[in-house]
C-alpha positions as MATLAB code, in Angstrom:
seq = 'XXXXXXXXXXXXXXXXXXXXXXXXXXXXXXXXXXXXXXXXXXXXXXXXXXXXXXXXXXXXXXXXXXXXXXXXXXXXXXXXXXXXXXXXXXXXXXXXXXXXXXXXXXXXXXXXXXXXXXXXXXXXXXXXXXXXXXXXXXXXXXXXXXXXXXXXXXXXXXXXXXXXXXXXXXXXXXXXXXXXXXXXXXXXXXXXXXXXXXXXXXXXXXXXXXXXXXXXXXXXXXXXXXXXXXXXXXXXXXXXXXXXXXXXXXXXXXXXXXXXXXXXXXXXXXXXXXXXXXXXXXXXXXXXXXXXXXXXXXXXXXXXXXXXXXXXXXXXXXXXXXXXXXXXXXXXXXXXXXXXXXXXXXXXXXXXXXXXXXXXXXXXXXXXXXXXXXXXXXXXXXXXXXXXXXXXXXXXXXXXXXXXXXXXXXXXXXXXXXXXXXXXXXXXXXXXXXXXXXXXXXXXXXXXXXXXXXXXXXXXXXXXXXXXXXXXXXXXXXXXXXXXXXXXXXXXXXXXXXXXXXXXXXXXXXXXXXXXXXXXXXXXXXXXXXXXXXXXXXXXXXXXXXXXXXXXXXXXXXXXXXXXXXXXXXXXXXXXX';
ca = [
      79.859  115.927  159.176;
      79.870  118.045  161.941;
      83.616  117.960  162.945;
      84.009  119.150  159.199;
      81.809  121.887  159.859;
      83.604  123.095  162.878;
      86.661  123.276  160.394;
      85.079  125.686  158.658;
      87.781  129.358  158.218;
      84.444  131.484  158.117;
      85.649  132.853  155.247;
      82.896  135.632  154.223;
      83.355  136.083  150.427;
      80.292  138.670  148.696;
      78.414  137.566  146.056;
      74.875  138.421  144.062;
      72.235  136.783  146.465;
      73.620  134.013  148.170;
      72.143  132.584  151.475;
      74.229  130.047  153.366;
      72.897  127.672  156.248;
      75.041  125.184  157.712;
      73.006  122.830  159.916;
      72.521  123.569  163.902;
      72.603  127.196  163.280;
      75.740  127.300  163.435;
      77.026  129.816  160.740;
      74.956  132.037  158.370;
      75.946  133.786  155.757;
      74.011  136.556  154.384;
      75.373  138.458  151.813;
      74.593  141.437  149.642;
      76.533  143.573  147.283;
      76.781  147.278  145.142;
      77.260  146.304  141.620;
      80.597  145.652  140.423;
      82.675  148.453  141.044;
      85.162  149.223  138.941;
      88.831  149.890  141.242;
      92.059  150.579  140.964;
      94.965  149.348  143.077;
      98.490  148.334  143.062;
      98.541  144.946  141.833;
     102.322  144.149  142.888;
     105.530  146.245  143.658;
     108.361  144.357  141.566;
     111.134  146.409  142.695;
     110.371  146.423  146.790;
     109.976  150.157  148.086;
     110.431  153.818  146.421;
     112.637  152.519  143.553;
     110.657  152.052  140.316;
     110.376  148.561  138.269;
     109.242  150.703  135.141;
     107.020  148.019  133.667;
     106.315  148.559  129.876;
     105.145  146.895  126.785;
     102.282  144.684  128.179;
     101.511  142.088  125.609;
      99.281  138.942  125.704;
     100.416  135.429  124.795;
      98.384  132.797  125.197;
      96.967  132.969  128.364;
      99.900  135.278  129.830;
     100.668  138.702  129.940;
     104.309  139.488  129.229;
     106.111  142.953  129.968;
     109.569  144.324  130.599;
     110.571  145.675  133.837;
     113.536  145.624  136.478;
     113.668  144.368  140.322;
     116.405  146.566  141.389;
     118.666  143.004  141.023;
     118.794  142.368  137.376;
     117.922  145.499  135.283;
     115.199  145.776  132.258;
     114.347  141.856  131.577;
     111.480  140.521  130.383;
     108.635  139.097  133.229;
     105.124  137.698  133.039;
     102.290  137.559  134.609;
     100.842  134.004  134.866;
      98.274  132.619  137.266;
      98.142  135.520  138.790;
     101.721  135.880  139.674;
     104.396  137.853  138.538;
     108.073  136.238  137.313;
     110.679  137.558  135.420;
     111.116  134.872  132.529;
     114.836  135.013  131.976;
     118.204  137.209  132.550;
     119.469  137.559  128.983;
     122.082  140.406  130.141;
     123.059  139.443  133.563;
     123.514  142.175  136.198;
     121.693  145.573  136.506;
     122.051  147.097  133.001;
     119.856  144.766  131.689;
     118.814  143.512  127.939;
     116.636  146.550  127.481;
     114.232  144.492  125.307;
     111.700  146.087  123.118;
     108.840  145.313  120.194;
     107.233  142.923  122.073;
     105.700  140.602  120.005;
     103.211  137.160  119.754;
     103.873  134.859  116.935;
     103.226  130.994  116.987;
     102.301  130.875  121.050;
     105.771  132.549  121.801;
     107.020  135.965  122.632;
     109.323  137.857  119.870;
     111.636  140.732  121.346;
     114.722  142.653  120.389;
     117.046  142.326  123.228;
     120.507  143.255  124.078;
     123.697  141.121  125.638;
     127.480  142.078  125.439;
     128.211  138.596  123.223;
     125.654  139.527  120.411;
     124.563  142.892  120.802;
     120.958  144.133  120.011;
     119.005  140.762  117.968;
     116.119  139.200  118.336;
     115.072  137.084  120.675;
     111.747  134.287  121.480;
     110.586  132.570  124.729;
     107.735  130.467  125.501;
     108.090  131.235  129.361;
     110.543  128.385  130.480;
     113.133  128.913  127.335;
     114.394  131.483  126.521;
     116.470  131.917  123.473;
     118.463  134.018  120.669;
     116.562  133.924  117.520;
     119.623  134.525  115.239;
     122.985  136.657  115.658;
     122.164  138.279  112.559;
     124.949  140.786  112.754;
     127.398  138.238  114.243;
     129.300  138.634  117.142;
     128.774  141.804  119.656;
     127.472  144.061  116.746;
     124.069  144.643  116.328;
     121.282  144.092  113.946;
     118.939  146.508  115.667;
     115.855  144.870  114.901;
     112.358  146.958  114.874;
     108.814  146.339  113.958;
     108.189  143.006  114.088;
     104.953  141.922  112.428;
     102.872  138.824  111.930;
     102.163  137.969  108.435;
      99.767  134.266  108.427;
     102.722  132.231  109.444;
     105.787  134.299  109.434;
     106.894  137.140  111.003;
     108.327  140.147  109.481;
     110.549  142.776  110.795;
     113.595  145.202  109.980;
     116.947  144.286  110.745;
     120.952  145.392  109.426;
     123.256  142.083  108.984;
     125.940  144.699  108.716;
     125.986  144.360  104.752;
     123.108  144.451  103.563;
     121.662  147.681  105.271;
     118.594  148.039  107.767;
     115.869  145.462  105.247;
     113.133  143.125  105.461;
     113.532  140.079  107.073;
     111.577  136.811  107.862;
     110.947  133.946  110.057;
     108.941  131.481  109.864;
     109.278  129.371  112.876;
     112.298  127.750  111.357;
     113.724  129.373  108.746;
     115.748  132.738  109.149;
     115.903  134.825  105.564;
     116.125  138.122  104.110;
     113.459  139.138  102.040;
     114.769  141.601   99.445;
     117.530  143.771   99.509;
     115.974  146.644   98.288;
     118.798  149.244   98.528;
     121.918  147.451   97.529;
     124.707  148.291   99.564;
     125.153  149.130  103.548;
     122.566  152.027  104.186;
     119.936  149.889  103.860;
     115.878  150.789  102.686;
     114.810  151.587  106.553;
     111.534  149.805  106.045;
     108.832  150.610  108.548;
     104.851  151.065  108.968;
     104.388  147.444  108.182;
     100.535  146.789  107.608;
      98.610  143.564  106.511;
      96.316  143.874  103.897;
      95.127  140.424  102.448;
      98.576  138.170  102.180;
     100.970  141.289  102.183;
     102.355  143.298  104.527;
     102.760  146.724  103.256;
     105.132  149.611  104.470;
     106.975  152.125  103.216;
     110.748  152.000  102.054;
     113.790  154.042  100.299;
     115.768  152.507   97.745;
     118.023  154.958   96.942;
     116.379  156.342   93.700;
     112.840  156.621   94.144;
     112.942  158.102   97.412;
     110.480  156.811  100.316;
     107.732  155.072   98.561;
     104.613  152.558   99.187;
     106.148  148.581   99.130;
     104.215  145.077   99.813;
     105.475  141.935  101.272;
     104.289  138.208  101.181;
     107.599  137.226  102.997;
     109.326  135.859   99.585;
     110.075  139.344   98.346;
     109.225  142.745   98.298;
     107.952  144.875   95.754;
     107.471  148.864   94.751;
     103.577  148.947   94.884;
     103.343  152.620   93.518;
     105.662  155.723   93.017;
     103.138  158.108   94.252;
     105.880  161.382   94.116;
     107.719  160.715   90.944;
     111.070  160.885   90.507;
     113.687  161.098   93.938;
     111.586  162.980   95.811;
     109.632  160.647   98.744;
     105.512  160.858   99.370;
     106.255  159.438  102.938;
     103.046  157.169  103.233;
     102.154  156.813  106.949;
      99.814  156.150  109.504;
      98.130  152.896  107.442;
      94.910  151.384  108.537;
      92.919  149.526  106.759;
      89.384  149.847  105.460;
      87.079  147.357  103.668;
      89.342  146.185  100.917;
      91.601  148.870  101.054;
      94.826  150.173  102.717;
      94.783  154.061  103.629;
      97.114  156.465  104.685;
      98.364  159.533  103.876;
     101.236  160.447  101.618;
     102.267  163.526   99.443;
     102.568  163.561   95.040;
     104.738  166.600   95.511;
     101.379  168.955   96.259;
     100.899  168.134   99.890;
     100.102  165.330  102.211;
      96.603  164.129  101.876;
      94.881  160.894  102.102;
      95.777  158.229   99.842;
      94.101  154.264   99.254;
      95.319  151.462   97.757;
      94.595  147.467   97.148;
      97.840  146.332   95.814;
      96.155  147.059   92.024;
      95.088  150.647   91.970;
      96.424  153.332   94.235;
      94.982  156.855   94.102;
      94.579  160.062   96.010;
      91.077  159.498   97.953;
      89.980  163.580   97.510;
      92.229  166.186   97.342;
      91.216  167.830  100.523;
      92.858  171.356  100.554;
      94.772  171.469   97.272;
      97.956  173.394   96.575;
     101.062  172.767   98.358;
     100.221  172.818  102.029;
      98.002  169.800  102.029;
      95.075  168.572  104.495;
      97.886  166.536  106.636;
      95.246  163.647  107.179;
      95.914  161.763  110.345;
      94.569  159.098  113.244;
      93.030  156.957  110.928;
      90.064  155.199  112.848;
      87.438  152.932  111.935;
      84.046  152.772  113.027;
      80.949  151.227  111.699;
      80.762  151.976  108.436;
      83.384  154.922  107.915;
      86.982  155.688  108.832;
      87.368  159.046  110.900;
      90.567  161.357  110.492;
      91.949  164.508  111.586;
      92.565  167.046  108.531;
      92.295  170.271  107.449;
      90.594  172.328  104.015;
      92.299  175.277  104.798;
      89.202  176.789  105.906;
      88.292  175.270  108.936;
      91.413  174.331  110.102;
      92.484  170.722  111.578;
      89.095  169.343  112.688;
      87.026  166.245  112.250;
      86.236  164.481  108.985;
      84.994  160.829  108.029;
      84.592  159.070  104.683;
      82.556  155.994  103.705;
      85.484  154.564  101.342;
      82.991  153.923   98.603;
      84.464  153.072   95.389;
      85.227  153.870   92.510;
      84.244  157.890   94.378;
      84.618  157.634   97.940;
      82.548  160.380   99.850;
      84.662  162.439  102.085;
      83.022  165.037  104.608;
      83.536  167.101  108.196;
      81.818  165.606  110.848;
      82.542  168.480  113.639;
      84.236  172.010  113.114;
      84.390  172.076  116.760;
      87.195  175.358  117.394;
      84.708  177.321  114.608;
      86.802  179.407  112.053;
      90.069  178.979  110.932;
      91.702  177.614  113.896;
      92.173  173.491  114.706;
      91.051  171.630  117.748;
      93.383  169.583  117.139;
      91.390  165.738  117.375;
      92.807  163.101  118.240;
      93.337  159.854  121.032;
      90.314  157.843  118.914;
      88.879  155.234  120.831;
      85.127  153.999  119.518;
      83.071  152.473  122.456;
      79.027  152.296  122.097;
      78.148  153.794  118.341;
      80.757  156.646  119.327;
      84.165  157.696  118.802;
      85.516  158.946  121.589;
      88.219  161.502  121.312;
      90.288  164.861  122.505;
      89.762  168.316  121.416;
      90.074  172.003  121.815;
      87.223  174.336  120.982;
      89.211  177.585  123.209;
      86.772  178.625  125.900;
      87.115  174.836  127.691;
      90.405  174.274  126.850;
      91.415  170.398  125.519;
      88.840  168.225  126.884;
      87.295  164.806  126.479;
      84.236  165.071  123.132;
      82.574  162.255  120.981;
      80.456  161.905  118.438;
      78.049  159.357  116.705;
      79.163  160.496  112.851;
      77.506  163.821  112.852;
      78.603  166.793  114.897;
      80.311  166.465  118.142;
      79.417  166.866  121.615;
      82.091  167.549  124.573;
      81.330  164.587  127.305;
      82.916  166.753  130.408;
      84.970  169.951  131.304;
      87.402  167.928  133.553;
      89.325  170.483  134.232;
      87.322  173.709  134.256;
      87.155  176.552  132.326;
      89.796  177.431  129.213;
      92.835  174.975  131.315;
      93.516  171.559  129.696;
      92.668  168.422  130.987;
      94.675  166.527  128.365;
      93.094  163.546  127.796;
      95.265  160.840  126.177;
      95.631  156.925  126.120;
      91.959  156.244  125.373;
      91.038  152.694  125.635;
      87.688  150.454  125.560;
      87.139  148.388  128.394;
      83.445  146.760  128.805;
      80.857  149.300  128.399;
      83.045  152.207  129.422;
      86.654  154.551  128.212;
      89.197  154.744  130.138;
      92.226  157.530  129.821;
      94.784  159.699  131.718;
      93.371  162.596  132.841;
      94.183  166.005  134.772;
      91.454  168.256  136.422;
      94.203  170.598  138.267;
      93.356  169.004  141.201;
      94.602  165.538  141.368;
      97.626  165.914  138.077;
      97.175  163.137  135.425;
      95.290  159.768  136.560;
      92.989  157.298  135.770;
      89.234  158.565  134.594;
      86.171  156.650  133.277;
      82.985  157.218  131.475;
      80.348  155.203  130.253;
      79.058  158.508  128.039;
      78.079  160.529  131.167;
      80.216  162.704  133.551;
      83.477  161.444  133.236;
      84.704  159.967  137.155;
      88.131  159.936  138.305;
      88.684  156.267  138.845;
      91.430  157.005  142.165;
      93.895  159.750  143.106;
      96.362  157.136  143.198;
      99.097  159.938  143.843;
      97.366  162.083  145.980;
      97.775  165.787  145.304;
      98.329  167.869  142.417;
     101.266  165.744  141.175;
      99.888  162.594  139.442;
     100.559  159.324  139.372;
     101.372  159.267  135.672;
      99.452  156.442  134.381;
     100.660  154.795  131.131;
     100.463  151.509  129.216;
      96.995  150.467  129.648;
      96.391  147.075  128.320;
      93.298  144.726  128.540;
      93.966  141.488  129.758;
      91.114  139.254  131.280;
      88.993  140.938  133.241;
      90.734  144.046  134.230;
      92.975  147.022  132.749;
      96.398  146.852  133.483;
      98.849  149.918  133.308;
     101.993  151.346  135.094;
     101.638  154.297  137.908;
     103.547  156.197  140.751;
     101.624  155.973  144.013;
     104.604  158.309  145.578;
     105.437  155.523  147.709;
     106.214  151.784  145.754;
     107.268  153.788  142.697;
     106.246  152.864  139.231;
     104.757  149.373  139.247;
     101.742  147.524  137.873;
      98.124  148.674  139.001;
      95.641  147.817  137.468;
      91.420  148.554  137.298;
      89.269  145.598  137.670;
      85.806  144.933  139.076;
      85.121  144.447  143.001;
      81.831  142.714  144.331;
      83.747  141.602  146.778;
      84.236  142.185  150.926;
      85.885  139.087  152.682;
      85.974  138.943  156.373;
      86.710  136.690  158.996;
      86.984  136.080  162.964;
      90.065  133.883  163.702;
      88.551  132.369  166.734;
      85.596  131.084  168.375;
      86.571  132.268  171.436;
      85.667  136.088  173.144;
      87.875  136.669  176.067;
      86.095  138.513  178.556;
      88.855  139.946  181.287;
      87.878  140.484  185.584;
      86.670  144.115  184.426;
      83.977  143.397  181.864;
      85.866  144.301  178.748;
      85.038  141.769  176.317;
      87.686  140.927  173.097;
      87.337  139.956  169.860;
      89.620  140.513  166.240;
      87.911  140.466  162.735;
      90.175  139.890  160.167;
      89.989  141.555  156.108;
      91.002  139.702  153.845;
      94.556  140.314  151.953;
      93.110  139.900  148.626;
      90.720  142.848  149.454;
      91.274  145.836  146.891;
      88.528  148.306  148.079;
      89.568  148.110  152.147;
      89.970  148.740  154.811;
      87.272  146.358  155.611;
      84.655  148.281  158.048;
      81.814  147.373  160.205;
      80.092  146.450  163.145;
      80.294  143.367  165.612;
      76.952  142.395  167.844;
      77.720  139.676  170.587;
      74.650  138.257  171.454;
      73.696  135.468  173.668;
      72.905  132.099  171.134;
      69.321  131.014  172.799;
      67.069  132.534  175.218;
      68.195  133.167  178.515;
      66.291  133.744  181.766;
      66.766  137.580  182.866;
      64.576  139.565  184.928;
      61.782  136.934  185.040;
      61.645  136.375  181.176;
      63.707  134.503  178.760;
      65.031  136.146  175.899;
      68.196  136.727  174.141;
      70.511  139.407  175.710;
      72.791  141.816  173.955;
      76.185  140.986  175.316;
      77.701  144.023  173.906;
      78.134  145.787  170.229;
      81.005  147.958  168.757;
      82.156  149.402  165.300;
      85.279  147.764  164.226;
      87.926  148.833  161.458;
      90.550  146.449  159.643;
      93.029  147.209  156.802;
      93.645  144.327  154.231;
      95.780  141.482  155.769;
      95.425  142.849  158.975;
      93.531  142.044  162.176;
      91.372  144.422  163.880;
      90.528  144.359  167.233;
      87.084  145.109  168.615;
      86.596  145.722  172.233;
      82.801  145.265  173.892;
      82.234  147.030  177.938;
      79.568  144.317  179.216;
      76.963  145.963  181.381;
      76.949  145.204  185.248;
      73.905  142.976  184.897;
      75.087  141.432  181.848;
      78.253  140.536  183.774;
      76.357  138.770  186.835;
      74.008  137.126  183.869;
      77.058  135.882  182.180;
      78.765  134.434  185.353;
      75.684  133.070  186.823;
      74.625  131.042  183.208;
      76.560  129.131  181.068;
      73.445  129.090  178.883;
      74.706  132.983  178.445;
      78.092  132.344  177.687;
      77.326  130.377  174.341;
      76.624  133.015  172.375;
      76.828  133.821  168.808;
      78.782  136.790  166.829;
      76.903  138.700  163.800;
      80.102  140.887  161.923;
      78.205  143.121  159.035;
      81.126  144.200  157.221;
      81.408  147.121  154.066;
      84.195  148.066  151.584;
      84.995  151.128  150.137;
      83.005  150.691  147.408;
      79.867  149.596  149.091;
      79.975  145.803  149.029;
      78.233  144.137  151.961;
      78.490  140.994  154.004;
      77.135  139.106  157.171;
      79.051  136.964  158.703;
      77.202  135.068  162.044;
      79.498  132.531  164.462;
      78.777  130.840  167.331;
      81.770  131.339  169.962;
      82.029  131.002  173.434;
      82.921  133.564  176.451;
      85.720  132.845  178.397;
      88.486  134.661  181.046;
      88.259  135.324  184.150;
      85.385  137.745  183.373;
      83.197  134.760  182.102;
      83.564  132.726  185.298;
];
């Protein structure tokens, strides 16, 4: 048991309350901690120095997290992070232009993406992490298909792709089975589907067939249908922006009088209120549900393009402004909805504080901070819910667009990643497990992963039992940080102190061999040097009782995590003798 013991790396690892005694004394661990911080830090640098890796499109399948990026070797390819590492999956377009893929997408436990290669041009593609594949050359040979929006439907996936006949249409997979859906515009332009949105067992979108202009069409993956020619005639209503509601689709579209919002259930489709009638149209947009009601951005001509909600009831839905928050006739422009805590969270303009960070429980609107002070922007975009808190891209004037947080209160830049006015430019957050992932520029590794994830964590160790104490007193020790340490450099203070009571000056009690402060960056060593007192040196050489001794670390983050670490060690050198 003991010999195992003695094994032991003293690895100090922080957590909530624990007390560790291994028998004879021999190491103690004490630990406490802050709360779980909430950090930011490079998670890996894919292309090795300044150049960039560019990762984008971060989507989860299964248990990984998929993403396209380049190592400087092979151009855009798709990789994955899995277990905690980083790979790149497969080289579809050998050398360093790449395969450019795009629309990443899950479907059945594998990874859908349009992808390029000189022998079949732009098609889709599917892996599962060890195979990697070509879907179908749908436009054979090096032409391409150029497929776009792919979108699950139950068990097939839907998306828009040009066999070089037929047009840009609806197609569908199902695992096994390649098809076209519907031809709706006969001939070699093609309908341009797009916006494809499930509502019960359809996908709906909008289309052109070459007579009605752009209209509202549904989906089950058999065939496609016209669900309703809201501007009659050739002229298009452009639906957009569809989200759905209850039992209904919205989204807003134009009958030849201006956009404004529009509903439908496959059955019925009507205007949901005519918002500011004549031609110019309330130009309803970011569609957003929460609770009970689905917030958009519109105007009545009066107030301008503000805040507005409606409860979808039916057969009358109620429609109504929530905030006029730039009073009078100008817009503050709303928009980046995220909902976290019974509020949407949002940006706006109101003049005097410039575009800043508001939110609002369904009835007025409050701003949350002036990040950036008085009437200059802070521009806050790519709003996202992560545990109880949002988290978006930022600029005070100060630090240039990075990561900020708030949990309702004072919004708190997370880190200057790129120090100075500049920015890092954070993009692409995505949730996966436990953290927030995203691309950034630290100015140094280019742009690579980071991520924000919580720390209640400071690991510490000392490589050896041994303190080498040289002919002039100067005692030597190194404490080690731990690589995997995301808040360091670890920091602290080492106390050398004999391990029982010694005899000194007619008493016996335990002596202070010597203390310092001590300072290590993650993955590194540092080294902590202790000047032994005169009379500690003739106690030390006189009694070998004094040169057991035992070594107390108490090491802190950056973040305010705490550990103790205690070892018994032994002095030696010709200092000790």
């Amino acid at each position: 048991m003991y010999p195992e013991i003695h094994r032991l790396r003293f690895v100090l690892a922080a957590a909530s309350a624990i007390t560790l005694l291994v028998i004879s004394g021999m190491l103690m661990l004490g630990v406490t901690n802050a709360s779980s911080a909430m950090v930011s830090h490079r998670f890996t640098d894919i292309n090795p120095g300044a150049s960039s890796a560019n990762p984008y499109s971060f989507t989860r399948v299964g248990g990984d997290l998929y993403f396209t990026a380049s190592d400087g070797q092979h151009g855009s390819e798709i990789w994955r992070l899995s277990d905690g590492r980083t790979e790149m999956v497969a080289d579809v377009n050998p050398g360093k232009h790449g395969s450019e893929p795009g629309y990443l997408t899950a479907f059945q436990g594998q990874l859908y993406f349009r992808a390029y290669s000189e022998a079949t041009g732009v098609e889709m593609w599917r892996t599962d992490g060890e195979t990697t594949e070509l879907l179908y050359d749908i436009a054979p040979g090096d032409e391409s298909s150029e497929p776009y929006s792919p979108t699950v439907l139950g068990d097939r996936l839907i998306f828009t792709a040009d066999n070089g006949t037929s047009g840009s249409e609806p197609w569908m997979f199902d695992g096994n089975t390649l098809a076209l859906v519907q031809d709706l515009r006969a001939g070699a332009v093609g309908s341009y589907p797009a916006g494809y949105t499930a509502l019960g067992d359809y996908l709906y979108f909008r289309a052109d067939n070459g007579v009605l202009g752009t209209e509202l069409y549904r989906t089950d993956g058999n065939s496609a249908t016209l669900v309703a020619n809201i501007s009659p005639g050739a002229s298009s209503s452009g639906p957009e922006d569809f989200t759905r509601f209850g039992d209904y689709l919205y989204f807003s579209a134009t009958n030849g009088v201006g956009d404004e919002m529009w509903r439908t259930n496959g059955s019925s489709t009507a205007i949901v209120k005519d918002l500011y009638p004549g031609a110019n149209g309330s130009s309803p947009t970011h569609f957003t549900v929460m609770g009970d009601h689905l917030y958009f951005r519109a105007t009545d001509g009066v107030t301008g393009l503000e805040l507005w909600r409606t409860d979808g009831a039916v057969p009358a839905a109620n429609v109504e402004p929530v905030a006029d928050i730039l009073p009078g006739a100008g817009s503050s422009y709303p928009g980046q909805f995220a909902v976290m805590g019974g509020h949407l969270y949002f940006q706006a303009e109101n003049g005097p504080v410039g575009e800043e960070l508001w939110r609002t429980a369904g009835t007025g609107a409050e701003m949350v901070g002036d990040i950036a002070p008085g009437p200059e922007d802070s521009n806050p975009a790519g709003l996202i819910t992560f545990g109880n808190s949002v988290y978006f891209i930022a600029n005070d004037g100060a630090h240039g667009s990075e990561v900020w947080s708030t949990n309702g209160g004072q919004p708190r830049l997370v880190r200057d990643i790129l120090e100075g006015s500049d920015g890092s430019s954070p993009n692409q957050f995505t949730v996966y497990g436990n953290s927030i992932y995203f691309s950034a520029d630290d100015g140094v590794s280019g742009t690579e992963i980071w991520r924000v994830t919580g720390d209640s964590t400071v690991k510490v160790k000392l490589p050896s039992a041994a303190v080498r104490v040289d002919r002039f007193g100067r005692a030597s020790l190194k404490v080690r940080c731990a690589a995997s340490e995301i808040s360091g450099p670890c920091r602290g203070t080492v106390v050398v102190k004999t391990r029982s009571k010694v005899k000194t000056g007619g008493k016996r009690r335990q002596v202070v061999i010597g203390k310092a402060l001590f300072t290590a960056e993650p993955g590194k060593a540092g080294r902590v040097s202790l000047k032994l007192s005169p009379k500690v040196r003739r106690l030390v050489r006189k009694s070998g009782q004094a040169r057991r001794v035992s070594v107390r670390v108490k090491a802190r983050d950056g973040v305010g995590n705490t550990s103790t670490l205690t070892r018994n060690a032994r002095l030696t050198g010709p200092g000790a003798r």
